């Protein structure tokens, strides 16, 4: 498993399957609790190795593998705020602002579904920052070949931004 930390090595697909799958067939409460603790241990060990891989991706400046690694981490733990924000930033750095917004919206929905919570103020502020910077700070995108999907939609964009800026503290999902 230590090869997972090398960005040049592929991440095994088995990582995405449930650890110790099929071992919860016992009627014993102690066995069930042991299996749950063991699953959590394996998941945390994998996440630790993937964090090392992400750090190695930064070291070698491999944004594609960084993005894939962060996506893999989110498959294992979809409500990890730090990973979501890091992935959103990576998407924005590579001109994939729509994917950054999708990542936030997916995170917000999963957080609500699992814990009945809205994203933290930190995450919401980061999302607003991304929306604002992607709409106003990159006017040269048309010149660089990136295709803006909201051309001729300035009025609608301003309404969305106004709604985000004047947020009532609630969860604004666009």
PDB file of C-alpha atoms in Angstrom:
ATOM      1  CA  UNK A   1       0.000   0.000   0.000  1.00  0.00           C
ATOM      2  CA  UNK A   2       2.904   2.382   0.498  1.00  0.00           C
ATOM      3  CA  UNK A   3       3.202   2.723  -3.289  1.00  0.00           C
ATOM      4  CA  UNK A   4      -0.020   4.733  -3.114  1.00  0.00           C
ATOM      5  CA  UNK A   5       2.037   7.697  -1.943  1.00  0.00           C
ATOM      6  CA  UNK A   6       3.906   7.807  -5.277  1.00  0.00           C
ATOM      7  CA  UNK A   7       2.082  10.069  -7.781  1.00  0.00           C
ATOM      8  CA  UNK A   8       3.622   8.053 -10.633  1.00  0.00           C
ATOM      9  CA  UNK A   9       1.879   4.872  -9.494  1.00  0.00           C
ATOM     10  CA  UNK A  10      -1.820   4.298 -10.196  1.00  0.00           C
ATOM     11  CA  UNK A  11      -4.225   4.241  -7.291  1.00  0.00           C
ATOM     12  CA  UNK A  12      -5.673   0.715  -7.037  1.00  0.00           C
ATOM     13  CA  UNK A  13      -9.398   0.627  -7.723  1.00  0.00           C
ATOM     14  CA  UNK A  14      -9.853  -1.648  -4.678  1.00  0.00           C
ATOM     15  CA  UNK A  15      -9.346   1.411  -2.490  1.00  0.00           C
ATOM     16  CA  UNK A  16     -12.909   2.453  -3.261  1.00  0.00           C
ATOM     17  CA  UNK A  17     -14.527  -0.744  -2.003  1.00  0.00           C
ATOM     18  CA  UNK A  18     -15.642  -1.105   1.578  1.00  0.00           C
ATOM     19  CA  UNK A  19     -12.914  -2.485   3.844  1.00  0.00           C
ATOM     20  CA  UNK A  20     -13.676  -5.894   5.364  1.00  0.00           C
ATOM     21  CA  UNK A  21     -16.794  -6.200   3.222  1.00  0.00           C
ATOM     22  CA  UNK A  22     -18.870  -9.245   4.126  1.00  0.00           C
ATOM     23  CA  UNK A  23     -17.524  -9.584   7.657  1.00  0.00           C
ATOM     24  CA  UNK A  24     -20.608  -8.111   9.300  1.00  0.00           C
ATOM     25  CA  UNK A  25     -22.626 -11.327   9.014  1.00  0.00           C
ATOM     26  CA  UNK A  26     -22.208 -12.208  12.675  1.00  0.00           C
ATOM     27  CA  UNK A  27     -25.036 -11.623  15.126  1.00  0.00           C
ATOM     28  CA  UNK A  28     -22.528 -10.620  17.781  1.00  0.00           C
ATOM     29  CA  UNK A  29     -22.640  -6.977  18.826  1.00  0.00           C
ATOM     30  CA  UNK A  30     -18.969  -7.116  19.862  1.00  0.00           C
ATOM     31  CA  UNK A  31     -17.985  -8.462  16.440  1.00  0.00           C
ATOM     32  CA  UNK A  32     -20.009  -5.756  14.689  1.00  0.00           C
ATOM     33  CA  UNK A  33     -18.323  -3.052  16.783  1.00  0.00           C
ATOM     34  CA  UNK A  34     -14.889  -4.550  16.074  1.00  0.00           C
ATOM     35  CA  UNK A  35     -15.635  -4.643  12.330  1.00  0.00           C
ATOM     36  CA  UNK A  36     -16.769  -0.998  12.356  1.00  0.00           C
ATOM     37  CA  UNK A  37     -13.642   0.123  14.256  1.00  0.00           C
ATOM     38  CA  UNK A  38     -11.468  -1.889  11.873  1.00  0.00           C
ATOM     39  CA  UNK A  39     -13.159  -0.369   8.819  1.00  0.00           C
ATOM     40  CA  UNK A  40     -12.617   3.096  10.219  1.00  0.00           C
ATOM     41  CA  UNK A  41      -8.961   2.279  10.936  1.00  0.00           C
ATOM     42  CA  UNK A  42      -8.394   1.052   7.365  1.00  0.00           C
ATOM     43  CA  UNK A  43     -10.137   4.109   5.908  1.00  0.00           C
ATOM     44  CA  UNK A  44      -8.051   6.474   8.049  1.00  0.00           C
ATOM     45  CA  UNK A  45      -4.847   4.635   7.084  1.00  0.00           C
ATOM     46  CA  UNK A  46      -5.726   4.982   3.393  1.00  0.00           C
ATOM     47  CA  UNK A  47      -6.526   8.668   3.843  1.00  0.00           C
ATOM     48  CA  UNK A  48      -3.155   9.200   5.556  1.00  0.00           C
ATOM     49  CA  UNK A  49      -1.373   7.563   2.617  1.00  0.00           C
ATOM     50  CA  UNK A  50      -3.389   9.600   0.114  1.00  0.00           C
ATOM     51  CA  UNK A  51      -2.505  12.818   1.965  1.00  0.00           C
ATOM     52  CA  UNK A  52       1.160  11.904   1.556  1.00  0.00           C
ATOM     53  CA  UNK A  53       0.490  11.319  -2.129  1.00  0.00           C
ATOM     54  CA  UNK A  54      -1.153  14.745  -2.420  1.00  0.00           C
ATOM     55  CA  UNK A  55       1.896  16.338  -0.793  1.00  0.00           C
ATOM     56  CA  UNK A  56       4.130  14.496  -3.265  1.00  0.00           C
ATOM     57  CA  UNK A  57       1.951  15.781  -6.121  1.00  0.00           C
ATOM     58  CA  UNK A  58       2.586  19.332  -4.923  1.00  0.00           C
ATOM     59  CA  UNK A  59       6.321  18.603  -4.748  1.00  0.00           C
ATOM     60  CA  UNK A  60       6.489  17.406  -8.358  1.00  0.00           C
ATOM     61  CA  UNK A  61       3.874  19.956  -9.526  1.00  0.00           C
ATOM     62  CA  UNK A  62       1.568  17.299 -10.944  1.00  0.00           C
ATOM     63  CA  UNK A  63      -1.876  18.933 -10.857  1.00  0.00           C
ATOM     64  CA  UNK A  64      -3.602  16.095 -12.707  1.00  0.00           C
ATOM     65  CA  UNK A  65      -2.544  13.509 -10.130  1.00  0.00           C
ATOM     66  CA  UNK A  66      -3.265  15.966  -7.310  1.00  0.00           C
ATOM     67  CA  UNK A  67      -6.788  16.402  -8.606  1.00  0.00           C
ATOM     68  CA  UNK A  68      -7.269  12.630  -8.956  1.00  0.00           C
ATOM     69  CA  UNK A  69      -5.854  12.027  -5.478  1.00  0.00           C
ATOM     70  CA  UNK A  70      -8.158  14.604  -3.885  1.00  0.00           C
ATOM     71  CA  UNK A  71     -11.140  13.145  -5.751  1.00  0.00           C
ATOM     72  CA  UNK A  72     -10.197   9.700  -4.420  1.00  0.00           C
ATOM     73  CA  UNK A  73      -9.941  11.078  -0.898  1.00  0.00           C
ATOM     74  CA  UNK A  74     -13.433  12.534  -1.228  1.00  0.00           C
ATOM     75  CA  UNK A  75     -14.800   9.190  -2.366  1.00  0.00           C
ATOM     76  CA  UNK A  76     -13.523   7.763   0.919  1.00  0.00           C
ATOM     77  CA  UNK A  77     -14.651  10.715   3.044  1.00  0.00           C
ATOM     78  CA  UNK A  78     -17.111  12.943   1.149  1.00  0.00           C
ATOM     79  CA  UNK A  79     -17.638  15.365   4.032  1.00  0.00           C
ATOM     80  CA  UNK A  80     -14.005  16.286   4.679  1.00  0.00           C
ATOM     81  CA  UNK A  81     -14.090  20.056   4.363  1.00  0.00           C
ATOM     82  CA  UNK A  82     -10.341  20.552   3.977  1.00  0.00           C
ATOM     83  CA  UNK A  83     -10.178  18.123   1.067  1.00  0.00           C
ATOM     84  CA  UNK A  84     -13.232  19.697  -0.611  1.00  0.00           C
ATOM     85  CA  UNK A  85     -11.719  23.174  -0.371  1.00  0.00           C
ATOM     86  CA  UNK A  86      -8.350  21.957  -1.631  1.00  0.00           C
ATOM     87  CA  UNK A  87     -10.017  20.217  -4.568  1.00  0.00           C
ATOM     88  CA  UNK A  88     -12.065  23.329  -5.340  1.00  0.00           C
ATOM     89  CA  UNK A  89      -8.891  25.391  -5.385  1.00  0.00           C
ATOM     90  CA  UNK A  90      -7.191  22.843  -7.653  1.00  0.00           C
ATOM     91  CA  UNK A  91     -10.143  22.931 -10.039  1.00  0.00           C
ATOM     92  CA  UNK A  92     -10.005  26.729 -10.150  1.00  0.00           C
ATOM     93  CA  UNK A  93      -6.245  26.711 -10.723  1.00  0.00           C
ATOM     94  CA  UNK A  94      -6.809  24.548 -13.792  1.00  0.00           C
ATOM     95  CA  UNK A  95      -9.711  26.657 -15.123  1.00  0.00           C
ATOM     96  CA  UNK A  96     -12.455  24.259 -14.028  1.00  0.00           C
ATOM     97  CA  UNK A  97     -14.544  26.702 -12.015  1.00  0.00           C
ATOM     98  CA  UNK A  98     -17.753  24.802 -12.782  1.00  0.00           C
ATOM     99  CA  UNK A  99     -16.280  21.645 -11.263  1.00  0.00           C
ATOM    100  CA  UNK A 100     -15.290  23.666  -8.193  1.00  0.00           C
ATOM    101  CA  UNK A 101     -18.900  24.815  -7.773  1.00  0.00           C
ATOM    102  CA  UNK A 102     -20.136  21.240  -8.320  1.00  0.00           C
ATOM    103  CA  UNK A 103     -17.719  19.950  -5.672  1.00  0.00           C
ATOM    104  CA  UNK A 104     -19.060  22.490  -3.167  1.00  0.00           C
ATOM    105  CA  UNK A 105     -22.688  21.706  -3.987  1.00  0.00           C
ATOM    106  CA  UNK A 106     -22.086  17.944  -3.676  1.00  0.00           C
ATOM    107  CA  UNK A 107     -20.288  18.488  -0.367  1.00  0.00           C
ATOM    108  CA  UNK A 108     -23.117  20.686   0.934  1.00  0.00           C
ATOM    109  CA  UNK A 109     -25.744  18.102  -0.050  1.00  0.00           C
ATOM    110  CA  UNK A 110     -23.834  15.197   1.540  1.00  0.00           C
ATOM    111  CA  UNK A 111     -23.196  17.198   4.701  1.00  0.00           C
ATOM    112  CA  UNK A 112     -26.899  17.990   4.963  1.00  0.00           C
ATOM    113  CA  UNK A 113     -27.880  14.393   4.192  1.00  0.00           C
ATOM    114  CA  UNK A 114     -25.485  12.790   6.694  1.00  0.00           C
ATOM    115  CA  UNK A 115     -25.358  15.321   9.500  1.00  0.00           C
ATOM    116  CA  UNK A 116     -28.222  17.741   8.848  1.00  0.00           C
ATOM    117  CA  UNK A 117     -25.725  20.615   8.694  1.00  0.00           C
ATOM    118  CA  UNK A 118     -24.850  23.375   6.274  1.00  0.00           C
ATOM    119  CA  UNK A 119     -21.220  23.984   5.276  1.00  0.00           C
ATOM    120  CA  UNK A 120     -19.166  26.077   7.669  1.00  0.00           C
ATOM    121  CA  UNK A 121     -18.802  29.819   7.229  1.00  0.00           C
ATOM    122  CA  UNK A 122     -15.239  29.157   6.070  1.00  0.00           C
ATOM    123  CA  UNK A 123     -16.419  26.842   3.263  1.00  0.00           C
ATOM    124  CA  UNK A 124     -19.268  29.155   2.240  1.00  0.00           C
ATOM    125  CA  UNK A 125     -16.892  32.141   2.159  1.00  0.00           C
ATOM    126  CA  UNK A 126     -14.414  30.168   0.048  1.00  0.00           C
ATOM    127  CA  UNK A 127     -17.203  29.229  -2.354  1.00  0.00           C
ATOM    128  CA  UNK A 128     -18.292  32.866  -2.638  1.00  0.00           C
ATOM    129  CA  UNK A 129     -14.680  33.902  -3.233  1.00  0.00           C
ATOM    130  CA  UNK A 130     -14.357  31.371  -6.048  1.00  0.00           C
ATOM    131  CA  UNK A 131     -17.604  32.494  -7.640  1.00  0.00           C
ATOM    132  CA  UNK A 132     -16.584  36.143  -7.457  1.00  0.00           C
ATOM    133  CA  UNK A 133     -13.057  35.586  -8.723  1.00  0.00           C
ATOM    134  CA  UNK A 134     -14.127  33.319 -11.554  1.00  0.00           C
ATOM    135  CA  UNK A 135     -16.685  35.815 -12.789  1.00  0.00           C
ATOM    136  CA  UNK A 136     -14.824  39.080 -12.432  1.00  0.00           C
ATOM    137  CA  UNK A 137     -11.111  38.434 -12.070  1.00  0.00           C
ATOM    138  CA  UNK A 138     -10.560  36.492 -15.259  1.00  0.00           C
ATOM    139  CA  UNK A 139     -11.698  38.697 -18.142  1.00  0.00           C
ATOM    140  CA  UNK A 140      -8.870  37.365 -20.299  1.00  0.00           C
ATOM    141  CA  UNK A 141     -10.360  33.853 -20.496  1.00  0.00           C
ATOM    142  CA  UNK A 142     -11.879  34.480 -23.911  1.00  0.00           C
ATOM    143  CA  UNK A 143      -8.441  35.404 -25.180  1.00  0.00           C
ATOM    144  CA  UNK A 144      -6.835  32.261 -23.740  1.00  0.00           C
ATOM    145  CA  UNK A 145      -9.253  29.909 -25.449  1.00  0.00           C
ATOM    146  CA  UNK A 146     -11.383  29.068 -22.415  1.00  0.00           C
ATOM    147  CA  UNK A 147     -15.070  29.113 -23.229  1.00  0.00           C
ATOM    148  CA  UNK A 148     -17.248  31.033 -20.818  1.00  0.00           C
ATOM    149  CA  UNK A 149     -20.560  29.228 -20.542  1.00  0.00           C
ATOM    150  CA  UNK A 150     -22.340  32.349 -19.274  1.00  0.00           C
ATOM    151  CA  UNK A 151     -21.659  34.793 -22.078  1.00  0.00           C
ATOM    152  CA  UNK A 152     -24.447  37.337 -22.538  1.00  0.00           C
ATOM    153  CA  UNK A 153     -25.747  36.470 -19.076  1.00  0.00           C
ATOM    154  CA  UNK A 154     -24.316  39.397 -17.133  1.00  0.00           C
ATOM    155  CA  UNK A 155     -27.681  40.300 -15.573  1.00  0.00           C
ATOM    156  CA  UNK A 156     -28.233  36.754 -14.294  1.00  0.00           C
ATOM    157  CA  UNK A 157     -24.681  36.523 -13.017  1.00  0.00           C
ATOM    158  CA  UNK A 158     -25.080  39.776 -11.106  1.00  0.00           C
ATOM    159  CA  UNK A 159     -28.271  38.471  -9.479  1.00  0.00           C
ATOM    160  CA  UNK A 160     -26.482  35.288  -8.391  1.00  0.00           C
ATOM    161  CA  UNK A 161     -23.531  37.241  -7.028  1.00  0.00           C
ATOM    162  CA  UNK A 162     -25.809  39.667  -5.193  1.00  0.00           C
ATOM    163  CA  UNK A 163     -27.629  36.720  -3.624  1.00  0.00           C
ATOM    164  CA  UNK A 164     -24.321  35.211  -2.529  1.00  0.00           C
ATOM    165  CA  UNK A 165     -22.893  38.461  -1.210  1.00  0.00           C
ATOM    166  CA  UNK A 166     -26.019  39.348   0.696  1.00  0.00           C
ATOM    167  CA  UNK A 167     -26.229  35.862   2.122  1.00  0.00           C
ATOM    168  CA  UNK A 168     -28.542  35.481   5.040  1.00  0.00           C
ATOM    169  CA  UNK A 169     -26.257  32.946   6.647  1.00  0.00           C
ATOM    170  CA  UNK A 170     -28.178  30.125   5.025  1.00  0.00           C
ATOM    171  CA  UNK A 171     -26.887  27.615   2.558  1.00  0.00           C
ATOM    172  CA  UNK A 172     -26.883  29.095  -0.944  1.00  0.00           C
ATOM    173  CA  UNK A 173     -26.615  26.348  -3.485  1.00  0.00           C
ATOM    174  CA  UNK A 174     -26.634  27.406  -7.075  1.00  0.00           C
TER     175      UNK A 174
END
